[in-house]
CSV table of C-alpha atoms in Angstrom, one decimal:
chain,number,residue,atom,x,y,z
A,1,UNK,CA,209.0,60.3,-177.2
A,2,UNK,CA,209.3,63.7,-175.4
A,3,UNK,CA,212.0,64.6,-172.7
A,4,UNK,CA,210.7,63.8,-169.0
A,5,UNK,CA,208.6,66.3,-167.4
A,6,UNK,CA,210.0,67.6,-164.0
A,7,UNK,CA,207.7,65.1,-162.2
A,8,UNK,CA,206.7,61.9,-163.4
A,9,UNK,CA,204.0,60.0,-161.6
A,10,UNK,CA,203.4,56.3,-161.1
A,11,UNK,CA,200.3,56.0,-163.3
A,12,UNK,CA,200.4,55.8,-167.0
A,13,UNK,CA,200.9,59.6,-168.3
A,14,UNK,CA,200.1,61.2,-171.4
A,15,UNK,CA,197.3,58.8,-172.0
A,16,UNK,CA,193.3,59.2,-172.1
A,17,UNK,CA,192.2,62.0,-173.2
A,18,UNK,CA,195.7,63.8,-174.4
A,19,UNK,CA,195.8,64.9,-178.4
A,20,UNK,CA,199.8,65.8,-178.1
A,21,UNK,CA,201.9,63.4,-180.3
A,22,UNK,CA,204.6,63.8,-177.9
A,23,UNK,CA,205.1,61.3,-174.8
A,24,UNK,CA,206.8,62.1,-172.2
A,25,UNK,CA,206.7,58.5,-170.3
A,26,UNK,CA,206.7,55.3,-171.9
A,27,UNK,CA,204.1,53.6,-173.0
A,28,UNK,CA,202.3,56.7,-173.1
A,29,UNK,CA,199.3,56.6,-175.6
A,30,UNK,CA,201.1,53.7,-177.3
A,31,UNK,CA,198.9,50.2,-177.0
A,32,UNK,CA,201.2,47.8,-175.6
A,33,UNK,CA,200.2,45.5,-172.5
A,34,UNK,CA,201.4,47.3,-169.4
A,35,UNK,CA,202.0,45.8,-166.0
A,36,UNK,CA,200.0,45.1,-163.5
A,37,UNK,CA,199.7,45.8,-159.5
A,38,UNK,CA,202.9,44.4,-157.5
A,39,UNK,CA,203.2,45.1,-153.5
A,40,UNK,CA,200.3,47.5,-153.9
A,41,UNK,CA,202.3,49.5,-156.0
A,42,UNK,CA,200.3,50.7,-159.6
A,43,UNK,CA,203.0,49.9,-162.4
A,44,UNK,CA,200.6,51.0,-165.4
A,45,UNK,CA,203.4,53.4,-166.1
A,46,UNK,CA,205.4,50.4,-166.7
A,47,UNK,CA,205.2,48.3,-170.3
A,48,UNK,CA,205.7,44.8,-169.9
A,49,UNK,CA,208.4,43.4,-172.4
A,50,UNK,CA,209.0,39.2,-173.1
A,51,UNK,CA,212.0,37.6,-171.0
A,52,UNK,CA,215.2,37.2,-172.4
A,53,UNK,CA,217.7,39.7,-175.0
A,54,UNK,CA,216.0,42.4,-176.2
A,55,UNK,CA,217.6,44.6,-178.2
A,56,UNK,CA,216.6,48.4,-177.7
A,57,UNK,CA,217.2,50.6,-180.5
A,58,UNK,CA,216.3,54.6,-179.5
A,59,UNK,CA,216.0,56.7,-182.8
A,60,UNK,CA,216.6,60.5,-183.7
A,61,UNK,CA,214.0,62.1,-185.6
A,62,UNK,CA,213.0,66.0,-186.1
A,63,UNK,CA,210.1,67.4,-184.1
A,64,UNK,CA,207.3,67.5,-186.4
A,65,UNK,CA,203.7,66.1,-187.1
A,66,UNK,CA,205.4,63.9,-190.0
A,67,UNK,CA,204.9,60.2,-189.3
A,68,UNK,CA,208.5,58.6,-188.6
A,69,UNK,CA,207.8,56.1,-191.9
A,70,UNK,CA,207.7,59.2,-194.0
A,71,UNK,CA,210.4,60.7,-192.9
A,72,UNK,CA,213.2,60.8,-195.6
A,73,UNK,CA,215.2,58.0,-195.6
A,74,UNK,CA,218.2,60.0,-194.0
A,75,UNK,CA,216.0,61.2,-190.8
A,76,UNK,CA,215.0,57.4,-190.6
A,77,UNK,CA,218.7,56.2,-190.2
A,78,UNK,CA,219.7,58.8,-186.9
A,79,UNK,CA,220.6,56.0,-184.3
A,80,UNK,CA,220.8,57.6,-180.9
A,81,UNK,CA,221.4,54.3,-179.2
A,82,UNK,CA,221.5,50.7,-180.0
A,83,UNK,CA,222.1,48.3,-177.2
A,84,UNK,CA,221.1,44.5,-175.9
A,85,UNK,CA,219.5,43.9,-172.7
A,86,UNK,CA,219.0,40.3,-170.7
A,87,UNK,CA,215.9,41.0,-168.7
A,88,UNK,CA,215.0,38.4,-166.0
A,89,UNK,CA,211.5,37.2,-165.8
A,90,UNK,CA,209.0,38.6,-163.2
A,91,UNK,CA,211.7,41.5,-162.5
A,92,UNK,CA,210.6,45.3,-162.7
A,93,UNK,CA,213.0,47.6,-164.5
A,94,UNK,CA,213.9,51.6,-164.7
A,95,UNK,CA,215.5,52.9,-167.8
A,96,UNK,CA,217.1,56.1,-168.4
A,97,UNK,CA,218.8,57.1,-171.3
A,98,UNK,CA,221.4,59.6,-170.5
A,99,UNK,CA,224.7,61.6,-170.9
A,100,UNK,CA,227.3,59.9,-169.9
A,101,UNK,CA,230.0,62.5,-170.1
A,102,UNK,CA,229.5,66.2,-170.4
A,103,UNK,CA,232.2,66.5,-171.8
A,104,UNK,CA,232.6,64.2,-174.7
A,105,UNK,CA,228.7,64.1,-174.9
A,106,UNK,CA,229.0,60.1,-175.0
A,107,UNK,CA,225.2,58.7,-174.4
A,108,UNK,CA,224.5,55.6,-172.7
A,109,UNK,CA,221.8,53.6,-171.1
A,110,UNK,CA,220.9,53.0,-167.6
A,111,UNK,CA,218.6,50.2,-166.7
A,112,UNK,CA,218.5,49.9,-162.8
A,113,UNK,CA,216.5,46.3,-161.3
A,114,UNK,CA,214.4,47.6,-158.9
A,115,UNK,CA,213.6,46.0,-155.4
A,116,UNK,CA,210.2,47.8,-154.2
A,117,UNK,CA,208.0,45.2,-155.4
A,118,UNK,CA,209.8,42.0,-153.4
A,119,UNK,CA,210.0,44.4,-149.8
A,120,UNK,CA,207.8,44.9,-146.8
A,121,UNK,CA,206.2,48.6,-146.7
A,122,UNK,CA,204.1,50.2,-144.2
A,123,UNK,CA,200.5,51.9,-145.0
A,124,UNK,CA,201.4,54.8,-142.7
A,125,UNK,CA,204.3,55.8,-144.1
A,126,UNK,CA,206.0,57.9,-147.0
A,127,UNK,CA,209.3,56.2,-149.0
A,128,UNK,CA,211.0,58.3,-150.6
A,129,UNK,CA,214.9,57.2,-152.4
A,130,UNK,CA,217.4,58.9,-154.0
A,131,UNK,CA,219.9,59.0,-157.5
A,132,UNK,CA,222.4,61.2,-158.7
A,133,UNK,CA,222.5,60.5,-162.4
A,134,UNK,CA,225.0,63.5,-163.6
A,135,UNK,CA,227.4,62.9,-166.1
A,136,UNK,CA,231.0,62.7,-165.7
A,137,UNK,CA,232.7,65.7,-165.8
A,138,UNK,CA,229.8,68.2,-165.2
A,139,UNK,CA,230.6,69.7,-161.7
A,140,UNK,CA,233.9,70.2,-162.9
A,141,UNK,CA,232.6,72.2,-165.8
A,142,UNK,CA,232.3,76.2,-166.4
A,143,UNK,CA,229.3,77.8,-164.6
A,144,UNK,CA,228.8,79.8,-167.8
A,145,UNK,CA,227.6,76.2,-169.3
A,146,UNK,CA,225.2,74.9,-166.5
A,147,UNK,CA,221.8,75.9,-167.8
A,148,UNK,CA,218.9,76.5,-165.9
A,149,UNK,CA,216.4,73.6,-165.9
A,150,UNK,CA,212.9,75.1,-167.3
A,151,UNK,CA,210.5,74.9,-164.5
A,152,UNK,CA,212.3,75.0,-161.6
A,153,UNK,CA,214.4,77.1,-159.4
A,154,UNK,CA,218.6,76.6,-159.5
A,155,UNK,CA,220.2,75.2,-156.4
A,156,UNK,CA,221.1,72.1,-158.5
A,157,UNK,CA,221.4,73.7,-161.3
A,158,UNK,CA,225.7,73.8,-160.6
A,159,UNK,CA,225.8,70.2,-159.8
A,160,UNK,CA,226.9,68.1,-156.5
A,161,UNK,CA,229.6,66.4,-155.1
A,162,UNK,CA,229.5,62.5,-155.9
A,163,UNK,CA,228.9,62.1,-152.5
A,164,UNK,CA,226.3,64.1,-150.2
A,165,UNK,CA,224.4,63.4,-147.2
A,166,UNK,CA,220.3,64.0,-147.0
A,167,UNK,CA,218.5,66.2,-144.4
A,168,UNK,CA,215.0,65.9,-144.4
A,169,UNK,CA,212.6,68.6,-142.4
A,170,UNK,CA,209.0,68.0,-142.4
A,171,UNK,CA,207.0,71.8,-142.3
A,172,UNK,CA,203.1,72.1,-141.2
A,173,UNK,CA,201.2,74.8,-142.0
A,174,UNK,CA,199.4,76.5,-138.5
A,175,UNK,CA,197.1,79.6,-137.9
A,176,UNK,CA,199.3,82.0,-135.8
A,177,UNK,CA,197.7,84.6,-133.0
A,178,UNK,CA,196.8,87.1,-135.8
A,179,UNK,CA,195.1,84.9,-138.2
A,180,UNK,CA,197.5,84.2,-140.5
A,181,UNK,CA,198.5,80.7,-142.0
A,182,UNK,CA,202.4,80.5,-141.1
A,183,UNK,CA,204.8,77.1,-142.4
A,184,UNK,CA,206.3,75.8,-139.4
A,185,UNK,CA,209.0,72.9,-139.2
A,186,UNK,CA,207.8,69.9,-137.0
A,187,UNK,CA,210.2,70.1,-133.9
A,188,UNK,CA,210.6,66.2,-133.9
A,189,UNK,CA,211.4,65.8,-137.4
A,190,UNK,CA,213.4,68.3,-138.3
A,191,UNK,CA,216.8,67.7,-140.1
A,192,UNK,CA,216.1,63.9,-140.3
A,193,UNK,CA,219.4,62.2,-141.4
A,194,UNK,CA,218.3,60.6,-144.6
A,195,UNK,CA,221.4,58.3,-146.2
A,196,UNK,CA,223.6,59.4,-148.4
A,197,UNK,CA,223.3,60.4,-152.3
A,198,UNK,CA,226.0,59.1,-154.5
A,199,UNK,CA,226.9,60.0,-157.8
A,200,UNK,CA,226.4,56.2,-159.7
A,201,UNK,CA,225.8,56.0,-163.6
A,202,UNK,CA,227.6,53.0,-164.3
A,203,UNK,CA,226.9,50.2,-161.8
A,204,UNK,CA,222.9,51.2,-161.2
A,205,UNK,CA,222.1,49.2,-157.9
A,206,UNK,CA,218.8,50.4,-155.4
A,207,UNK,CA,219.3,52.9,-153.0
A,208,UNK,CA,218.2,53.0,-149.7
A,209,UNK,CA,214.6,54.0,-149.0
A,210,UNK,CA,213.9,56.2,-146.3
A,211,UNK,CA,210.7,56.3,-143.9
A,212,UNK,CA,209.1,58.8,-142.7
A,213,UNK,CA,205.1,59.4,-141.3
A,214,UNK,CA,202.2,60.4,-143.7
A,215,UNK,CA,201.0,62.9,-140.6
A,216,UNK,CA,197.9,62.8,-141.1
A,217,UNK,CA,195.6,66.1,-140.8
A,218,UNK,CA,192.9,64.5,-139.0
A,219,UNK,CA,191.5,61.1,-138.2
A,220,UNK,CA,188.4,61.3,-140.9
A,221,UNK,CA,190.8,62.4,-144.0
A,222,UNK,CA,193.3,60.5,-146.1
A,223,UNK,CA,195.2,64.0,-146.6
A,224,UNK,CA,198.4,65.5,-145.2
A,225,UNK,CA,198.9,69.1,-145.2
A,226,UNK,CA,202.6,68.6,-144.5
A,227,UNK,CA,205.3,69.0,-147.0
A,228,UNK,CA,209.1,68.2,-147.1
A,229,UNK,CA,212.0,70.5,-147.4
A,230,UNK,CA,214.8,68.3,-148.6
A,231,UNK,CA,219.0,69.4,-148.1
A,232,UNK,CA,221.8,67.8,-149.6
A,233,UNK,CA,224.9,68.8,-148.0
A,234,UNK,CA,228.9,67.7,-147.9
A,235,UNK,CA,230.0,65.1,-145.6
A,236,UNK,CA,231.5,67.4,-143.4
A,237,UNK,CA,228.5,70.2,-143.1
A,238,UNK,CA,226.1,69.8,-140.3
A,239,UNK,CA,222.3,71.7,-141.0
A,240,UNK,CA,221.7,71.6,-137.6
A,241,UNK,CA,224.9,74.1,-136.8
A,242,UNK,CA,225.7,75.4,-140.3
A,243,UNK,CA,224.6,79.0,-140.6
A,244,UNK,CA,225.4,80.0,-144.0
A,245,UNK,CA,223.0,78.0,-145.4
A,246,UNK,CA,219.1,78.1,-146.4
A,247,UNK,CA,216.5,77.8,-143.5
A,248,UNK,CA,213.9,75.9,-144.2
A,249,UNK,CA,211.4,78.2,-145.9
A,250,UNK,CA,208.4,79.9,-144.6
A,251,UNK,CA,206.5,79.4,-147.4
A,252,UNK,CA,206.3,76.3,-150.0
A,253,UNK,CA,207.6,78.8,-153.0
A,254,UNK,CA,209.4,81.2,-154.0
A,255,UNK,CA,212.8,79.3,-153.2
A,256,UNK,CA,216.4,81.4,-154.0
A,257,UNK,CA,219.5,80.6,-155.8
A,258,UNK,CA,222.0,79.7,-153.0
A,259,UNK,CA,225.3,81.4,-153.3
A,260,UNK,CA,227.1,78.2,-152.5
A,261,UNK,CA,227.5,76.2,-156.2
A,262,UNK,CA,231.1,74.8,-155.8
A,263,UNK,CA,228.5,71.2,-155.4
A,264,UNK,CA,228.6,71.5,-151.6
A,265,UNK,CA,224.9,72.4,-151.2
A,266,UNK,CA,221.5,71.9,-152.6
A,267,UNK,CA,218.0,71.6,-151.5
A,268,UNK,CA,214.4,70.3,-153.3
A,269,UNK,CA,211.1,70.7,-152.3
A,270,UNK,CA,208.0,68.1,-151.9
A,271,UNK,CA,205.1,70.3,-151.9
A,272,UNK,CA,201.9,68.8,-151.0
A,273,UNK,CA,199.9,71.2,-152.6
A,274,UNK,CA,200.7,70.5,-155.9
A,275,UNK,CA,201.5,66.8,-155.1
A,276,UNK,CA,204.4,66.9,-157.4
A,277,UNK,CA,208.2,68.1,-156.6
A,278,UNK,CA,209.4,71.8,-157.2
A,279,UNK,CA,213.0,70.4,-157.7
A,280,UNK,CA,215.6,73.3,-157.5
């Protein structure tokens, strides 16, 4: 297994026609039964695992084309994690396997129950939820040792506070008086109070999902030309009258480094034209 790409989609990824040995997403290419349709939601992505205490045992190993049975015997004993899970029957799980602590480096995994396949959805709208899965400790740390994340922009590259609130404006391309395709926001939904992030590692529970309309393009087409500009501020900062912050940007790109990265702002993008996230 590879580390997650920047986007990972509900279907099974990496699979078909692929010829990398790496997988992002498990299962993967790997030929174990995967589950099914549940609430209209496609969970191929998902494996399905027995009932019961299952014990998960991640393993180290050096990138190469060598078969992990041929490894020598000392690449075959690098335990990254070893742990026990009781998993419920008919229950759908997330699991991440993450740092803990930045500072100590301690590992740990995080297995969240998920509630999407038991609740009542509507056909003509987007759900979108969010997670804050930092480790302890890493706000706090030096700037000088927050990388930039390969791929994306850096407003969350310095971290954010353990406790933010989400602003959601919804932009529509239009054809202005000269001709020329301009991103406008959508007066109505604009700055749409969206819940609350929280920082939560170590008591995983299901956040909140939030609503909001497909809008779409015409009557004949399945297809929204809108896309989502999403802000995560400090309690006490309000988008609507803060003006030392990013405006919502004219175009779905090119996206700046904010000078704010004491944790107190950040901002992600849900671009419809490459129906994946440009996360920042």
């Amino acid at each position: 297994m590879d580390k997650r790409n920047i986007y990972a989609a509900p279907n099974a990824a990496h699979a078909g026609l692929s010829t990398s040995k790496y997988n992002p997403e498990y299962p993967g290419k790997e030929l174990v039964p995967t589950a099914p349709i549940l609430n209209g939601f496609d969970l191929t992505n998902w494996a399905q695992v027995s009932a019961g205490k299952r014990r998960f045992l991640f393993m180290a190993r050096p990138i190469s084309s060598v078969p992990f049975a041929k490894l020598p015997d000392e690449q075959q004993r690098k335990v990254f994690l070893d742990t026990i899970i009781d998993l419920s029957s008919r229950e759908v799980y997330t699991l991440h396997i993450l740092q803990k602590d930045f500072k100590t480096k301690e590992n740990g995994l995080y297995v969240r129950q998920e509630t999407f396949h038991k609740q009542a959805f509507s056909d003509t709208l987007t759900y979108v939820n969010f997670y804050n899965l930092s480790a302890r400790g890493f706000l706090q740390a030096d700037l000088s040792q927050k990388l930039p994340v390969p791929g994306t922009t850096r407003s969350l590259r310095y971290g954010l506070l353990d406790t933010m609130n989400i602003f959601i404006t919804h932009i529509q391309p239009s054809v202005n008086a000269a001709g020329a395709t301009v991103q406008q926001r959508i007066p109505n939904f604009s700055y749409q109070y969206a819940g609350r992030l929280l920082r939560n590692i170590d008591a995983p529970k299901v956040t909140p999902y939030y609503g909001f309309p497909i809008f779409l393009q015409d009557k004949n087409k399945v297809y929204s030309n809108t896309w989502q500009y999403i802000q995560f501020f400090a309690p006490s900062i309000d988008p609507r009258t803060a003006g030392s912050y990013l405006e919502p940007p004219s175009v779905p790109g090119g996206l700046t480094e904010p000078a704010v990265k004491d944790g107190t702002f950040g901002y992600m993008l849900m671009d419809h034209a490459q129906y994946s996230p440009v996360i920042t």
